[in-house]
mmCIF file of C-alpha atoms in Angstrom:
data_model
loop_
_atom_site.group_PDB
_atom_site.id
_atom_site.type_symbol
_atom_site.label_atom_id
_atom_site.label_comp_id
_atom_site.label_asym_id
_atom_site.label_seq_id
_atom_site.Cartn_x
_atom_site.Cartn_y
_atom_site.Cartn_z
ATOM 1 C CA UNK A 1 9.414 -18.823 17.983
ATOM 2 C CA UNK A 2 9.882 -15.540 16.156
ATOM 3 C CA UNK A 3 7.237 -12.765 15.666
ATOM 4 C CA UNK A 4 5.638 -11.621 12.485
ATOM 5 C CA UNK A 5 6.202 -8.303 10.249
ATOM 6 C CA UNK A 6 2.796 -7.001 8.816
ATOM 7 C CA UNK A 7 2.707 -4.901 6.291
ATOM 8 C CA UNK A 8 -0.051 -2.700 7.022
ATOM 9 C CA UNK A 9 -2.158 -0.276 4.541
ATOM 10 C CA UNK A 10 -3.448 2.759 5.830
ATOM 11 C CA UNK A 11 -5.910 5.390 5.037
ATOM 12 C CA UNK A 12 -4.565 7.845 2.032
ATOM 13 C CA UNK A 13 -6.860 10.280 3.162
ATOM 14 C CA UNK A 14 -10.116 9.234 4.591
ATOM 15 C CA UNK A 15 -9.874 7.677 8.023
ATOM 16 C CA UNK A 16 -12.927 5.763 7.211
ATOM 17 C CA UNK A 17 -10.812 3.411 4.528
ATOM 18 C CA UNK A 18 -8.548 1.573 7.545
ATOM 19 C CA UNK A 19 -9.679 -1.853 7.436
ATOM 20 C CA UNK A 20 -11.503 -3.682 10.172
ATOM 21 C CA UNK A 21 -8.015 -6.148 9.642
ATOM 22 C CA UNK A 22 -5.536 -3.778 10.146
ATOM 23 C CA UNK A 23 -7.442 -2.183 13.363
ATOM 24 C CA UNK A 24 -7.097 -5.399 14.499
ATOM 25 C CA UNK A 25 -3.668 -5.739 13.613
ATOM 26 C CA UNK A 26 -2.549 -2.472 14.688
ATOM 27 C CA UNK A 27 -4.789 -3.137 18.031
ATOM 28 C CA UNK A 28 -3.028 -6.698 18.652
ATOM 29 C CA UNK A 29 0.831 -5.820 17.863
ATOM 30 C CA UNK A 30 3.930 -5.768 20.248
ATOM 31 C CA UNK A 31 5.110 -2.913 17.976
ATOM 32 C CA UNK A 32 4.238 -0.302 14.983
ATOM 33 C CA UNK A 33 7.427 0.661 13.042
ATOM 34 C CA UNK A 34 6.068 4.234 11.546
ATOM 35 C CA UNK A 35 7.218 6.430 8.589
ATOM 36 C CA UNK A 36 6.568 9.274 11.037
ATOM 37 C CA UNK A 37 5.247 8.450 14.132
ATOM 38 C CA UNK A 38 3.591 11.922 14.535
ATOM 39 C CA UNK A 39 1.600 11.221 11.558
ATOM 40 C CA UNK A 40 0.797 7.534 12.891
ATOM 41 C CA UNK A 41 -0.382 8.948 16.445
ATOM 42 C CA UNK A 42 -2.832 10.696 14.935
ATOM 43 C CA UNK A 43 -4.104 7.710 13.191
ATOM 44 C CA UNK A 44 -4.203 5.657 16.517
ATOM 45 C CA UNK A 45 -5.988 8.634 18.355
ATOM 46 C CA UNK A 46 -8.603 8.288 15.882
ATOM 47 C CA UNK A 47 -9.291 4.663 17.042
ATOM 48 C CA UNK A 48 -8.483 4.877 20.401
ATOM 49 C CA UNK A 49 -4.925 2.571 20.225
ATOM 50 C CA UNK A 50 -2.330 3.127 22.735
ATOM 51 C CA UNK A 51 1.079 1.420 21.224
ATOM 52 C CA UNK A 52 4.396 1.664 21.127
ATOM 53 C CA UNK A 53 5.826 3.426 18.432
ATOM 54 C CA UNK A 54 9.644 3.069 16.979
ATOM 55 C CA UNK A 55 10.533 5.699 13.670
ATOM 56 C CA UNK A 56 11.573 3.912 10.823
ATOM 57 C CA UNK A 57 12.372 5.960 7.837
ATOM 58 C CA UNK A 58 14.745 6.870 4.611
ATOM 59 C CA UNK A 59 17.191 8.400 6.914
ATOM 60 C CA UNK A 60 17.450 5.939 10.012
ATOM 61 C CA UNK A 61 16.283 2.630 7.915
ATOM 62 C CA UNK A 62 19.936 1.082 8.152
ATOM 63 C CA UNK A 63 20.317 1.902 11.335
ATOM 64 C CA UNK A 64 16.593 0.712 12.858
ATOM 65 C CA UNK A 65 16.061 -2.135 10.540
ATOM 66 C CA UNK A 66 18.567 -4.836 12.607
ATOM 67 C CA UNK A 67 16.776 -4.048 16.025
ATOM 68 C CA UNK A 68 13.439 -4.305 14.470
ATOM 69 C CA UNK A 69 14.444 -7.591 13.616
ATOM 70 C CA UNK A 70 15.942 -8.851 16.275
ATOM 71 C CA UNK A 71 12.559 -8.167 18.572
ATOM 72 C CA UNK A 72 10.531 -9.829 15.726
ATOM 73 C CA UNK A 73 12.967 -12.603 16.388
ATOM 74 C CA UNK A 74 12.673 -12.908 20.105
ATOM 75 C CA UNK A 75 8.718 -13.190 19.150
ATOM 76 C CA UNK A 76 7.515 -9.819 18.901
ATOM 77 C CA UNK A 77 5.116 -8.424 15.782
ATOM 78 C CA UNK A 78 5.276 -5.724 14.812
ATOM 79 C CA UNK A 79 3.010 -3.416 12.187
ATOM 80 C CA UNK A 80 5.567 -1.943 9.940
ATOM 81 C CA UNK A 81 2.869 1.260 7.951
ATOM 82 C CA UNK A 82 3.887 4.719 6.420
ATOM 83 C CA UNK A 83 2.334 7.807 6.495
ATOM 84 C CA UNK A 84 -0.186 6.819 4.110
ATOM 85 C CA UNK A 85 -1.055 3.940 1.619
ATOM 86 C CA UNK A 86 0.835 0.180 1.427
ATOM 87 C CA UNK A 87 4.120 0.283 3.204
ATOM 88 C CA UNK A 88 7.459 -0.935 1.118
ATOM 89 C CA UNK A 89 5.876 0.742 -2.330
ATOM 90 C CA UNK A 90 7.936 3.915 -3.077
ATOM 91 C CA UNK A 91 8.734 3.788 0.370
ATOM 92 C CA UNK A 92 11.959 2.857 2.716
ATOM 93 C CA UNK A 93 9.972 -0.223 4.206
ATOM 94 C CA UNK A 94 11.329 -2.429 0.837
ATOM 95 C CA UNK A 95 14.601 -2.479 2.963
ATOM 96 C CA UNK A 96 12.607 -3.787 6.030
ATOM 97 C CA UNK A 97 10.865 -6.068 4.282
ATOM 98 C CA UNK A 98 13.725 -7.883 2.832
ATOM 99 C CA UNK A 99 15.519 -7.592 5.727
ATOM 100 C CA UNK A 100 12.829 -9.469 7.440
ATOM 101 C CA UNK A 101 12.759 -12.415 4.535
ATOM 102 C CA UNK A 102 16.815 -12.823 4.697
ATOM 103 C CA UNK A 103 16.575 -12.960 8.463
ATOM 104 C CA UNK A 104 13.527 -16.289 7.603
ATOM 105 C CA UNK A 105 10.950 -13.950 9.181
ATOM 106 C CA UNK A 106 7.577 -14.244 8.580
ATOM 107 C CA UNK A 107 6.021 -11.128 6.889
ATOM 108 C CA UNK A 108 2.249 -10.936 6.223
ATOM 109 C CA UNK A 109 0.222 -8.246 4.292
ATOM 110 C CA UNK A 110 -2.663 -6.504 5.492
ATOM 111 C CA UNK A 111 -3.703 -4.828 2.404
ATOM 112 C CA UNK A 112 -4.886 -1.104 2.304
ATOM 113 C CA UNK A 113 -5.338 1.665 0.236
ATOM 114 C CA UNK A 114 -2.592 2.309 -3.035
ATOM 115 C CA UNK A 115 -2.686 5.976 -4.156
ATOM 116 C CA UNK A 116 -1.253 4.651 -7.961
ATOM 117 C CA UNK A 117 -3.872 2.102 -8.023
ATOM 118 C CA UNK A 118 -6.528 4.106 -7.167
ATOM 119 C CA UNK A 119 -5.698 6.901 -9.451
ATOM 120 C CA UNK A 120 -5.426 4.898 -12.427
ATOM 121 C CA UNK A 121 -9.257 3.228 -11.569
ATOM 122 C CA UNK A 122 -10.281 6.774 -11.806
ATOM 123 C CA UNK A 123 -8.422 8.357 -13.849
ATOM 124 C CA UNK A 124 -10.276 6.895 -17.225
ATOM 125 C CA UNK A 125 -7.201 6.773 -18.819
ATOM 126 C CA UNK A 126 -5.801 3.195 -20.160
ATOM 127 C CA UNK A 127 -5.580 0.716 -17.430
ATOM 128 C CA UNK A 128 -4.579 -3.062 -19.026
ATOM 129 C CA UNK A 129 -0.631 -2.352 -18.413
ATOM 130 C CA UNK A 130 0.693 0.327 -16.889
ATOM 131 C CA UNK A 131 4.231 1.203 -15.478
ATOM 132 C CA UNK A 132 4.645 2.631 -11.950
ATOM 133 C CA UNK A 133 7.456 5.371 -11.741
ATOM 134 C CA UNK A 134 7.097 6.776 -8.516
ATOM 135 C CA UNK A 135 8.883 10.029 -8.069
ATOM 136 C CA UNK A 136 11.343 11.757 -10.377
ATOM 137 C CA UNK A 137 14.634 12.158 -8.912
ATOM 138 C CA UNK A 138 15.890 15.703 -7.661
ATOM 139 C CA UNK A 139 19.450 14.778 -8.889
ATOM 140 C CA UNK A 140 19.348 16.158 -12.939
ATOM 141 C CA UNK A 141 21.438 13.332 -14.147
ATOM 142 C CA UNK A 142 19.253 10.832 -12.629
ATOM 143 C CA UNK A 143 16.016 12.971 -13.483
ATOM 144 C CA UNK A 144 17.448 12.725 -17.066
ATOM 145 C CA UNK A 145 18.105 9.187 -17.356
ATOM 146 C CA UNK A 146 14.312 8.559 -15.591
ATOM 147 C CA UNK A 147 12.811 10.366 -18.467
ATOM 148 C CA UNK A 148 14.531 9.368 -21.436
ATOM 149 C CA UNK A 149 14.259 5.841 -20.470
ATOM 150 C CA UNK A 150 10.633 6.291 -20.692
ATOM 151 C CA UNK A 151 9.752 8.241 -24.093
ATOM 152 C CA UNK A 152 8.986 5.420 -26.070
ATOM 153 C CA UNK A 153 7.450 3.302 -23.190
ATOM 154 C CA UNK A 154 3.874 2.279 -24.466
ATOM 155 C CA UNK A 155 2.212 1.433 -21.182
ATOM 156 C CA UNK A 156 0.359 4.182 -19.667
ATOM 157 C CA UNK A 157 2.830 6.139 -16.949
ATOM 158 C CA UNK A 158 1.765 6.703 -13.589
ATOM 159 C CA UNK A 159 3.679 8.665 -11.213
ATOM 160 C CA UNK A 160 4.038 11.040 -8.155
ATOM 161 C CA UNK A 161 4.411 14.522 -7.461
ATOM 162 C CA UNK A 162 3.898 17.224 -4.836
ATOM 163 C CA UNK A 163 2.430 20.427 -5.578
ATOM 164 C CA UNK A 164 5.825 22.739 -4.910
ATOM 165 C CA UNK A 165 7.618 20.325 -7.366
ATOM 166 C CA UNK A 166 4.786 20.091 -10.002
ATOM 167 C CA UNK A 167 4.975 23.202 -12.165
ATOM 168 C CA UNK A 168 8.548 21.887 -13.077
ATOM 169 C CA UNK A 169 8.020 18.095 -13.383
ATOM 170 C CA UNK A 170 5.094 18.977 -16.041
ATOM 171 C CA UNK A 171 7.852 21.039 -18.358
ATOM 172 C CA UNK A 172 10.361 18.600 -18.126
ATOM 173 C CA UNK A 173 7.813 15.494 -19.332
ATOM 174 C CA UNK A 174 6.270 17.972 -22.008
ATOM 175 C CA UNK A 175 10.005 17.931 -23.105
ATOM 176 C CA UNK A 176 10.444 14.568 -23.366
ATOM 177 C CA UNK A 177 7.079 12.819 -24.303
ATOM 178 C CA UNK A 178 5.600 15.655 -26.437
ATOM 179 C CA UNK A 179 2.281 16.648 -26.222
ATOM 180 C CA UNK A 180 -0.126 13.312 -25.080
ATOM 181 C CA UNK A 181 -3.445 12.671 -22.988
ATOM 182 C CA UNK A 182 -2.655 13.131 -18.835
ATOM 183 C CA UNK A 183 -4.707 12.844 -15.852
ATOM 184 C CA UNK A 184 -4.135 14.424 -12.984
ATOM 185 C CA UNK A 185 -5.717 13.251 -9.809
ATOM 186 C CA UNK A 186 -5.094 14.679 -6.419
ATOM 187 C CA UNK A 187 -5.846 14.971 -2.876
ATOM 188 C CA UNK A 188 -7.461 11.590 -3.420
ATOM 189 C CA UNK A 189 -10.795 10.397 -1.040
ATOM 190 C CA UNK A 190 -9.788 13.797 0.727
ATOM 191 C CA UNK A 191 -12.838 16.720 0.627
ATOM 192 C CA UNK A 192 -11.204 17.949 -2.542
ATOM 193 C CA UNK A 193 -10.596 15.126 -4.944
ATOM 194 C CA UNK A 194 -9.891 15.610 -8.110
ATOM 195 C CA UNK A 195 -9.408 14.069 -11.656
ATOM 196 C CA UNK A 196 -8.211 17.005 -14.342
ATOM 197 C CA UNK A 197 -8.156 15.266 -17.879
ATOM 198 C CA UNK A 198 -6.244 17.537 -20.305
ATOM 199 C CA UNK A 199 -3.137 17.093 -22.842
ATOM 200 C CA UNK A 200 0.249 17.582 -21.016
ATOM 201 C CA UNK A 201 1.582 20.774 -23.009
ATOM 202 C CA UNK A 202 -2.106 22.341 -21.638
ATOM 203 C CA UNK A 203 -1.284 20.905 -17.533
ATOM 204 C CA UNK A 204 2.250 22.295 -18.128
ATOM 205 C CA UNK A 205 0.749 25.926 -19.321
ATOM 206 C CA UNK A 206 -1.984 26.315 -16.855
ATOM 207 C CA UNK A 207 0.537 25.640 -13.374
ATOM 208 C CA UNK A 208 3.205 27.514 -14.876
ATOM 209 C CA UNK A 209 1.010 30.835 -13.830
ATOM 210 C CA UNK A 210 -1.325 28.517 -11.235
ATOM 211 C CA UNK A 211 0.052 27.348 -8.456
ATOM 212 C CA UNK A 212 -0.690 23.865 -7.781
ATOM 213 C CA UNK A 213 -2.396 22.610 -4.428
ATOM 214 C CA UNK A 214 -2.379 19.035 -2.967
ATOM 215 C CA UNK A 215 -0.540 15.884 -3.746
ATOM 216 C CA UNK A 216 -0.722 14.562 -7.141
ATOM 217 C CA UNK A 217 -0.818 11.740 -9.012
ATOM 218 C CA UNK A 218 -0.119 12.451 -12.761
ATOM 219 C CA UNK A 219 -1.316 9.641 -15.372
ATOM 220 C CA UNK A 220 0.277 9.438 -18.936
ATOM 221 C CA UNK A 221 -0.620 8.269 -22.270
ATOM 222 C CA UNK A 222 2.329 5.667 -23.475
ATOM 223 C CA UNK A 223 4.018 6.603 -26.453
ATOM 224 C CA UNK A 224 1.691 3.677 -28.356
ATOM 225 C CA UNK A 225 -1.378 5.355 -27.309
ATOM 226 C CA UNK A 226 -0.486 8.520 -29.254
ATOM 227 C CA UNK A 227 -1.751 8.639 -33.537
ATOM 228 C CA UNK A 228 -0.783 12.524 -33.861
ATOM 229 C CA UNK A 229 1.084 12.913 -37.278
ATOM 230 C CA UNK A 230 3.614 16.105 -37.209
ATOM 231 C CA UNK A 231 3.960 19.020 -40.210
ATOM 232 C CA UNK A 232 7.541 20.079 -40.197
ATOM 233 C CA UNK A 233 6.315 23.330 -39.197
ATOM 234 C CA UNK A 234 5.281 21.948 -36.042
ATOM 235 C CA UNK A 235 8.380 20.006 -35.305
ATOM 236 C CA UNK A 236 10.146 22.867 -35.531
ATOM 237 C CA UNK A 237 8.094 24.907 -33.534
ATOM 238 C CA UNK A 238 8.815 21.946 -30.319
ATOM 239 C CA UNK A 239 12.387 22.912 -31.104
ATOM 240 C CA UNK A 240 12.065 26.345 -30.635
ATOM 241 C CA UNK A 241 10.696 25.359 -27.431
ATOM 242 C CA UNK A 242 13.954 23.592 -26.756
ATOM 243 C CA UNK A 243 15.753 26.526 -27.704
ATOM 244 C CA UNK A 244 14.239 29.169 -25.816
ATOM 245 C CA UNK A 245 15.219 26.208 -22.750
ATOM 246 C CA UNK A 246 18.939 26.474 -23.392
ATOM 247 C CA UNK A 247 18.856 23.426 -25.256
ATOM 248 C CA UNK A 248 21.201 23.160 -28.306
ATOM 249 C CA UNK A 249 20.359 23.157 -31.893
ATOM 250 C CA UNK A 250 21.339 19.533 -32.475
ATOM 251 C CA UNK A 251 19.959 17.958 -29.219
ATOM 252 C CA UNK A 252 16.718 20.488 -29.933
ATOM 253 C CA UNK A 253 16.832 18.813 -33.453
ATOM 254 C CA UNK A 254 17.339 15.525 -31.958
ATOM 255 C CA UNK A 255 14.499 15.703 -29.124
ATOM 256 C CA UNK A 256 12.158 16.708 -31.606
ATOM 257 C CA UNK A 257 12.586 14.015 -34.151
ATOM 258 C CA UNK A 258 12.456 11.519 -31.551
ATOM 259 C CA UNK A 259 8.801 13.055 -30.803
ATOM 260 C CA UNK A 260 7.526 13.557 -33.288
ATOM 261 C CA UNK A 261 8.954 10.954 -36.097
ATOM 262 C CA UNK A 262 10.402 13.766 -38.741
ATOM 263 C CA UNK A 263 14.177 13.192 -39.610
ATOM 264 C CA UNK A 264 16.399 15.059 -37.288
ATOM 265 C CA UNK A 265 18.159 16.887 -40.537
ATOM 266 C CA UNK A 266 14.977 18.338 -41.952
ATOM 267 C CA UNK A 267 14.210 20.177 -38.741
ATOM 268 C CA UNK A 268 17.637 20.897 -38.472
ATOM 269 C CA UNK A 269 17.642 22.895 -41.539
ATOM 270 C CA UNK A 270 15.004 24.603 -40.297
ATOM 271 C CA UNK A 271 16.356 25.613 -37.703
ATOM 272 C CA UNK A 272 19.644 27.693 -39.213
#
């Protein structure tokens, strides 16, 4: 009879948050499959667990995923977590995870903390839908397409950042979504918490001569939540912007009609 693969939530910050469940669970299993195992250790220390860990990340995840399987098969279980939060969400486990269901493998959750989920509860920003993005891609192409898939997505945006990556990720979105409500929450149920609501042209300002500190979470308005009517004068002063950013005077045209609802020509004529 084959094992079991649980999918284990741990603490996003505060050691306190583990479940009594997943102590158990972590306490009882064959196995832990860990993000980083240093990062893991530490979390067994805490609570006293001595188990065998086996790294299972982006860069090995083809590689480890059939053997992890195969000892879940012979009847081990094993405790698949990541360095912090639910395992499998914006994180390499997906792959073991459906790995594990192809293979008819039992996997169970042990729920746990969600930094998205928790920084939409307190972000007081719209909560009824929202849209998960995760992280922008490094790759510009890709970090293009992300972003203009999204400008006229009403549900409210969530996604991640670190703080070395930040300043950058801010002018980017101010390019493409215009100026609209934000909240950005970091270091969440660490010592410094944080929720900073502000407007995103403001957040992109302030950490372009601040550097940013601990891991963020940045919450957006969707394009329905925004009722801001544009002068001309305005428009054309977002497509200045673009200009000054190497951006042509048709796609500067363009980008700003698309925010804020003036006809591309008008602006354009501005503009020459």
């Amino acid at each position: 009879m084959s094992g079991i693969l649980y999918v284990v939530g741990t603490p996003i910050g505060n050691l306190g948050d583990l479940s009594p469940r997943a102590l158990t669970v972590l306490e009882e299993c064959d196995f832990i499959a860990a993000e980083d195992t240093r990062v893991t250790l530490k979390l067994l220390n805490h609570f006293s667990i001595k188990k065998q860990l086996v790294s299972y990340h982006e860069h090995n995840r083809f590689s480890q995923g059939e053997p992890i399987a195969e000892r879940i098969l012979l009847g081990e279980n094993c405790a698949l977590v990541t360095d912090a939060g639910m395992p499998a969400v914006s994180d390499p486990g997906e792959d073991l995870v459906r790995l594990c269901h192809e293979k008819g493998i039992k996997v169970e959750s042990v729920p746990g903390p969600t930094a998205f989920a928790t920084a939409v509860a307190i972000s007081g920003m719209p909560s009824g839908r929202f849209t998960f993005e995760g992280f922008l891609s490094v790759n510009k192409v890709s970090r293009k397409e992300h972003l203009e898939s999204l400008v006229n997505e009403k549900r409210t945006m969530v996604f991640y950042e670190a703080p070395h990556k930040l300043s950058r990720t801010l002018e980017d979105m101010a390019e493409y979504f215009g100026d609209r409500k934000i909240a950005l929450v970091k270091e969440l149920t660490k010592i410094h918490e944080t929720v900073e609501r502000t407007t995103l042209f403001a957040a992109r300002d302030k950490y372009k001569e601040i550097p940013p500190k601990g891991e963020y979470v940045i919450v957006i308005d969707g394009a329905g939540e925004q009722t801001k009517e544009y002068t001309l004068d305005e428009a054309v002063k977002i497509a200045k912007e673009l200009l000054d950013g190497g951006t042509s005077v048709s796609e500067a045209a363009k980008k700003a009609a698309k925010e804020t609802g003036l006809k591309k020509g008008d602006i354009y004529k501005e503009l020459i």
